[in-house]
Amino acid sequence: EALEKALALATREGPVIAGDPIAVMGNSGYPSCSTGTHLHFEVRQNDTWVNAESYLKAITDKWGLKIGSGSWDWPLRGSIEITQRYGKTPYSYRYIYSGGIHTGIDMVSSDGVIHAPADGILYSYTGKCGSSDLKIKYIDHGNGLKTLYLHIQ
């Protein structure tokens, strides 16, 4: 519900280009909708969740996980650790709103600055997720493509 409200009611901040800093990794939404400081990054094409891994460059994370197959730089720099992937995961049963699919990639990094992976228009929103305030930013990249950034400071 918070994501849908963000897409409908967010405040336009303005244009960004790939690499621009857009936010800082955080824990907004705790305790109702977050379990700790991290970035939940997701991609939507025509308002449908898609696997963000296909947009991000191939990397090996801190623990040796090989992830990514696209051309975009990752939204976090430094030593990235993937804490949950897109799709059916050991924790995705909790995501009733999405039919048991984790809709993005959860990650942490030694550098908590979040960067735009591609050019677009940046929007921001703060809304309720349960009893907690959840801060969200998203970038509209045009042609129905959006990237979302949750739990930011």
mmCIF file of N, CA, C and O in Angstrom, residues 69-127:
data_model
loop_
_atom_site.group_PDB
_atom_site.id
_atom_site.type_symbol
_atom_site.label_atom_id
_atom_site.label_comp_id
_atom_site.label_asym_id
_atom_site.label_seq_id
_atom_site.Cartn_x
_atom_site.Cartn_y
_atom_site.Cartn_z
ATOM 1 N N SER A 69 23.091 -9.047 -14.357
ATOM 2 C CA SER A 69 23.392 -9.398 -15.745
ATOM 3 C C SER A 69 23.132 -8.230 -16.694
ATOM 4 O O SER A 69 23.131 -8.403 -17.902
ATOM 5 N N GLY A 70 22.913 -7.044 -16.154
ATOM 6 C CA GLY A 70 22.565 -5.890 -16.980
ATOM 7 C C GLY A 70 23.719 -4.927 -17.174
ATOM 8 O O GLY A 70 24.884 -5.291 -17.041
ATOM 9 N N SER A 71 23.374 -3.664 -17.434
ATOM 10 C CA SER A 71 24.392 -2.653 -17.743
ATOM 11 C C SER A 71 24.458 -1.513 -16.730
ATOM 12 O O SER A 71 25.363 -0.692 -16.791
ATOM 13 N N TRP A 72 23.495 -1.447 -15.807
ATOM 14 C CA TRP A 72 23.489 -0.353 -14.831
ATOM 15 C C TRP A 72 24.479 -0.608 -13.707
ATOM 16 O O TRP A 72 24.654 -1.739 -13.257
ATOM 17 N N ASP A 73 25.075 0.485 -13.204
ATOM 18 C CA ASP A 73 25.840 0.403 -11.961
ATOM 19 C C ASP A 73 24.870 0.152 -10.813
ATOM 20 O O ASP A 73 23.697 0.543 -10.874
ATOM 21 N N TRP A 74 25.367 -0.462 -9.758
ATOM 22 C CA TRP A 74 24.547 -0.733 -8.579
ATOM 23 C C TRP A 74 24.256 0.573 -7.842
ATOM 24 O O TRP A 74 25.071 1.495 -7.866
ATOM 25 N N PRO A 75 23.105 0.655 -7.161
ATOM 26 C CA PRO A 75 22.770 1.894 -6.456
ATOM 27 C C PRO A 75 23.644 2.147 -5.222
ATOM 28 O O PRO A 75 23.723 3.277 -4.764
ATOM 29 N N LEU A 76 24.274 1.111 -4.690
ATOM 30 C CA LEU A 76 25.223 1.278 -3.589
ATOM 31 C C LEU A 76 26.627 1.001 -4.093
ATOM 32 O O LEU A 76 26.823 0.190 -4.996
ATOM 33 N N ARG A 77 27.597 1.656 -3.502
ATOM 34 C CA ARG A 77 29.010 1.438 -3.823
ATOM 35 C C ARG A 77 29.657 0.731 -2.639
ATOM 36 O O ARG A 77 29.012 0.448 -1.647
ATOM 37 N N GLY A 78 30.943 0.497 -2.729
ATOM 38 C CA GLY A 78 31.657 -0.147 -1.632
ATOM 39 C C GLY A 78 31.432 -1.649 -1.654
ATOM 40 O O GLY A 78 31.086 -2.239 -2.672
ATOM 41 N N SER A 79 31.618 -2.277 -0.528
ATOM 42 C CA SER A 79 31.463 -3.725 -0.385
ATOM 43 C C SER A 79 29.984 -4.041 -0.183
ATOM 44 O O SER A 79 29.433 -3.840 0.892
ATOM 45 N N ILE A 80 29.326 -4.541 -1.242
ATOM 46 C CA ILE A 80 27.884 -4.808 -1.215
ATOM 47 C C ILE A 80 27.628 -6.225 -0.708
ATOM 48 O O ILE A 80 28.304 -7.160 -1.102
ATOM 49 N N GLU A 81 26.616 -6.345 0.142
ATOM 50 C CA GLU A 81 26.159 -7.646 0.633
ATOM 51 C C GLU A 81 24.673 -7.765 0.323
ATOM 52 O O GLU A 81 23.873 -6.917 0.719
ATOM 53 N N ILE A 82 24.313 -8.797 -0.422
ATOM 54 C CA ILE A 82 22.913 -9.049 -0.738
ATOM 55 C C ILE A 82 22.302 -9.814 0.435
ATOM 56 O O ILE A 82 22.809 -10.869 0.831
ATOM 57 N N THR A 83 21.212 -9.289 0.996
ATOM 58 C CA THR A 83 20.570 -9.955 2.127
ATOM 59 C C THR A 83 19.288 -10.672 1.724
ATOM 60 O O THR A 83 18.811 -11.523 2.465
ATOM 61 N N GLN A 84 18.725 -10.295 0.574
ATOM 62 C CA GLN A 84 17.556 -11.011 0.049
ATOM 63 C C GLN A 84 17.423 -10.683 -1.436
ATOM 64 O O GLN A 84 17.508 -9.526 -1.824
ATOM 65 N N ARG A 85 17.210 -11.717 -2.235
ATOM 66 C CA ARG A 85 17.071 -11.547 -3.674
ATOM 67 C C ARG A 85 15.608 -11.365 -4.062
ATOM 68 O O ARG A 85 14.706 -11.491 -3.249
ATOM 69 N N TYR A 86 15.393 -11.119 -5.327
ATOM 70 C CA TYR A 86 14.057 -11.018 -5.908
ATOM 71 C C TYR A 86 13.445 -12.415 -5.998
ATOM 72 O O TYR A 86 14.140 -13.397 -6.238
ATOM 73 N N GLY A 87 12.129 -12.504 -5.830
ATOM 74 C CA GLY A 87 11.405 -13.747 -6.084
ATOM 75 C C GLY A 87 11.036 -14.495 -4.819
ATOM 76 O O GLY A 87 10.883 -13.924 -3.738
ATOM 77 N N LYS A 88 10.899 -15.802 -4.960
ATOM 78 C CA LYS A 88 10.593 -16.676 -3.821
ATOM 79 C C LYS A 88 11.866 -16.846 -3.013
ATOM 80 O O LYS A 88 12.875 -17.325 -3.520
ATOM 81 N N THR A 89 11.816 -16.424 -1.766
ATOM 82 C CA THR A 89 12.969 -16.504 -0.872
ATOM 83 C C THR A 89 12.533 -17.175 0.423
ATOM 84 O O THR A 89 11.342 -17.386 0.646
ATOM 85 N N PRO A 90 13.479 -17.489 1.305
ATOM 86 C CA PRO A 90 13.079 -18.086 2.583
ATOM 87 C C PRO A 90 12.142 -17.206 3.412
ATOM 88 O O PRO A 90 11.466 -17.695 4.302
ATOM 89 N N TYR A 91 12.098 -15.899 3.095
ATOM 90 C CA TYR A 91 11.260 -14.973 3.863
ATOM 91 C C TYR A 91 10.063 -14.458 3.073
ATOM 92 O O TYR A 91 9.242 -13.730 3.613
ATOM 93 N N SER A 92 9.954 -14.799 1.798
ATOM 94 C CA SER A 92 8.939 -14.170 0.950
ATOM 95 C C SER A 92 7.511 -14.592 1.278
ATOM 96 O O SER A 92 6.572 -13.929 0.849
ATOM 97 N N TYR A 93 7.334 -15.645 2.045
ATOM 98 C CA TYR A 93 5.979 -16.040 2.450
ATOM 99 C C TYR A 93 5.279 -14.911 3.202
ATOM 100 O O TYR A 93 4.055 -14.841 3.248
ATOM 101 N N ARG A 94 6.059 -13.988 3.788
ATOM 102 C CA ARG A 94 5.490 -12.875 4.546
ATOM 103 C C ARG A 94 4.888 -11.796 3.662
ATOM 104 O O ARG A 94 4.158 -10.946 4.140
ATOM 105 N N TYR A 95 5.195 -11.822 2.367
ATOM 106 C CA TYR A 95 4.774 -10.746 1.480
ATOM 107 C C TYR A 95 3.438 -11.070 0.825
ATOM 108 O O TYR A 95 3.344 -11.335 -0.369
ATOM 109 N N ILE A 96 2.402 -11.010 1.621
ATOM 110 C CA ILE A 96 1.051 -11.338 1.168
ATOM 111 C C ILE A 96 0.633 -10.404 0.033
ATOM 112 O O ILE A 96 0.012 -10.827 -0.940
ATOM 113 N N TYR A 97 1.001 -9.111 0.144
ATOM 114 C CA TYR A 97 0.589 -8.120 -0.856
ATOM 115 C C TYR A 97 1.080 -8.456 -2.259
ATOM 116 O O TYR A 97 0.509 -8.037 -3.246
ATOM 117 N N SER A 98 2.178 -9.192 -2.355
ATOM 118 C CA SER A 98 2.750 -9.494 -3.669
ATOM 119 C C SER A 98 2.639 -10.971 -4.018
ATOM 120 O O SER A 98 3.347 -11.448 -4.897
ATOM 121 N N GLY A 99 1.775 -11.685 -3.330
ATOM 122 C CA GLY A 99 1.600 -13.098 -3.635
ATOM 123 C C GLY A 99 2.781 -13.963 -3.244
ATOM 124 O O GLY A 99 3.025 -15.000 -3.855
ATOM 125 N N GLY A 100 3.509 -13.540 -2.215
ATOM 126 C CA GLY A 100 4.640 -14.341 -1.744
ATOM 127 C C GLY A 100 5.919 -14.134 -2.532
ATOM 128 O O GLY A 100 6.831 -14.949 -2.464
ATOM 129 N N ILE A 101 6.008 -13.038 -3.261
ATOM 130 C CA ILE A 101 7.213 -12.709 -4.030
ATOM 131 C C ILE A 101 7.904 -11.526 -3.364
ATOM 132 O O ILE A 101 7.269 -10.508 -3.081
ATOM 133 N N HIS A 102 9.206 -11.643 -3.127
ATOM 134 C CA HIS A 102 9.974 -10.482 -2.681
ATOM 135 C C HIS A 102 10.241 -9.660 -3.933
ATOM 136 O O HIS A 102 10.867 -10.140 -4.881
ATOM 137 N N THR A 103 9.766 -8.426 -3.957
ATOM 138 C CA THR A 103 9.686 -7.640 -5.182
ATOM 139 C C THR A 103 10.952 -6.885 -5.558
ATOM 140 O O THR A 103 10.983 -6.190 -6.575
ATOM 141 N N GLY A 104 11.989 -7.007 -4.755
ATOM 142 C CA GLY A 104 13.228 -6.294 -5.062
ATOM 143 C C GLY A 104 14.438 -7.041 -4.554
ATOM 144 O O GLY A 104 14.378 -8.236 -4.264
ATOM 145 N N ILE A 105 15.531 -6.305 -4.454
ATOM 146 C CA ILE A 105 16.776 -6.840 -3.902
ATOM 147 C C ILE A 105 17.079 -6.044 -2.642
ATOM 148 O O ILE A 105 17.127 -4.811 -2.685
ATOM 149 N N ASP A 106 17.283 -6.732 -1.523
ATOM 150 C CA ASP A 106 17.714 -6.081 -0.289
ATOM 151 C C ASP A 106 19.229 -6.166 -0.224
ATOM 152 O O ASP A 106 19.815 -7.227 -0.478
ATOM 153 N N MET A 107 19.848 -5.045 0.139
ATOM 154 C CA MET A 107 21.311 -4.998 0.174
ATOM 155 C C MET A 107 21.792 -4.026 1.233
ATOM 156 O O MET A 107 21.061 -3.117 1.628
ATOM 157 N N VAL A 108 23.017 -4.236 1.668
ATOM 158 C CA VAL A 108 23.719 -3.304 2.544
ATOM 159 C C VAL A 108 25.094 -3.079 1.938
ATOM 160 O O VAL A 108 25.548 -3.859 1.094
ATOM 161 N N SER A 109 25.740 -2.031 2.393
ATOM 162 C CA SER A 109 27.058 -1.712 1.853
ATOM 163 C C SER A 109 27.876 -0.968 2.887
ATOM 164 O O SER A 109 27.328 -0.313 3.780
ATOM 165 N N SER A 110 29.186 -1.032 2.709
ATOM 166 C CA SER A 110 30.096 -0.266 3.550
ATOM 167 C C SER A 110 29.966 1.230 3.270
ATOM 168 O O SER A 110 30.380 2.052 4.072
ATOM 169 N N ASP A 111 29.402 1.603 2.129
ATOM 170 C CA ASP A 111 29.138 2.988 1.758
ATOM 171 C C ASP A 111 27.631 3.124 1.598
ATOM 172 O O ASP A 111 27.055 2.573 0.669
ATOM 173 N N GLY A 112 26.968 3.828 2.484
ATOM 174 C CA GLY A 112 25.514 3.886 2.497
ATOM 175 C C GLY A 112 24.876 4.907 1.581
ATOM 176 O O GLY A 112 23.667 5.083 1.605
ATOM 177 N N VAL A 113 25.670 5.585 0.740
ATOM 178 C CA VAL A 113 25.104 6.567 -0.185
ATOM 179 C C VAL A 113 24.479 5.830 -1.370
ATOM 180 O O VAL A 113 25.104 4.969 -1.977
ATOM 181 N N ILE A 114 23.238 6.186 -1.682
ATOM 182 C CA ILE A 114 22.514 5.569 -2.786
ATOM 183 C C ILE A 114 22.656 6.463 -4.020
ATOM 184 O O ILE A 114 22.455 7.679 -3.936
ATOM 185 N N HIS A 115 22.994 5.840 -5.162
ATOM 186 C CA HIS A 115 23.207 6.564 -6.410
ATOM 187 C C HIS A 115 22.172 6.147 -7.456
ATOM 188 O O HIS A 115 21.761 4.981 -7.503
ATOM 189 N N ALA A 116 21.812 7.083 -8.317
ATOM 190 C CA ALA A 116 20.909 6.777 -9.431
ATOM 191 C C ALA A 116 21.626 5.842 -10.405
ATOM 192 O O ALA A 116 22.746 6.136 -10.821
ATOM 193 N N PRO A 117 21.007 4.721 -10.766
ATOM 194 C CA PRO A 117 21.650 3.807 -11.713
ATOM 195 C C PRO A 117 21.496 4.247 -13.170
ATOM 196 O O PRO A 117 22.213 3.768 -14.043
ATOM 197 N N ALA A 118 20.554 5.166 -13.436
ATOM 198 C CA ALA A 118 20.302 5.657 -14.791
ATOM 199 C C ALA A 118 19.609 7.016 -14.688
ATOM 200 O O ALA A 118 19.089 7.382 -13.635
ATOM 201 N N ASP A 119 19.594 7.747 -15.768
ATOM 202 C CA ASP A 119 18.969 9.066 -15.807
ATOM 203 C C ASP A 119 17.460 8.973 -15.591
ATOM 204 O O ASP A 119 16.847 7.955 -15.926
ATOM 205 N N GLY A 120 16.881 10.038 -15.053
ATOM 206 C CA GLY A 120 15.436 10.083 -14.884
ATOM 207 C C GLY A 120 15.007 11.254 -14.026
ATOM 208 O O GLY A 120 15.776 12.171 -13.768
ATOM 209 N N ILE A 121 13.753 11.198 -13.575
ATOM 210 C CA ILE A 121 13.181 12.220 -12.700
ATOM 211 C C ILE A 121 12.983 11.600 -11.313
ATOM 212 O O ILE A 121 12.342 10.557 -11.176
ATOM 213 N N LEU A 122 13.549 12.245 -10.289
ATOM 214 C CA LEU A 122 13.516 11.742 -8.912
ATOM 215 C C LEU A 122 12.287 12.265 -8.182
ATOM 216 O O LEU A 122 11.938 13.447 -8.284
ATOM 217 N N TYR A 123 11.640 11.360 -7.418
ATOM 218 C CA TYR A 123 10.484 11.672 -6.587
ATOM 219 C C TYR A 123 10.740 11.169 -5.173
ATOM 220 O O TYR A 123 11.485 10.203 -4.976
ATOM 221 N N SER A 124 10.090 11.791 -4.176
ATOM 222 C CA SER A 124 10.221 11.337 -2.790
ATOM 223 C C SER A 124 8.856 11.301 -2.113
ATOM 224 O O SER A 124 7.941 12.040 -2.469
ATOM 225 N N TYR A 125 8.760 10.427 -1.114
ATOM 226 C CA TYR A 125 7.502 10.222 -0.402
ATOM 227 C C TYR A 125 7.802 9.648 0.974
ATOM 228 O O TYR A 125 8.694 8.816 1.134
ATOM 229 N N THR A 126 7.047 10.089 1.972
ATOM 230 C CA THR A 126 7.062 9.483 3.299
ATOM 231 C C THR A 126 5.622 9.148 3.649
ATOM 232 O O THR A 126 4.738 10.006 3.557
ATOM 233 N N GLY A 127 5.389 7.889 4.024
ATOM 234 C CA GLY A 127 4.043 7.465 4.366
ATOM 235 C C GLY A 127 4.063 6.386 5.426
ATOM 236 O O GLY A 127 5.123 5.922 5.832
#
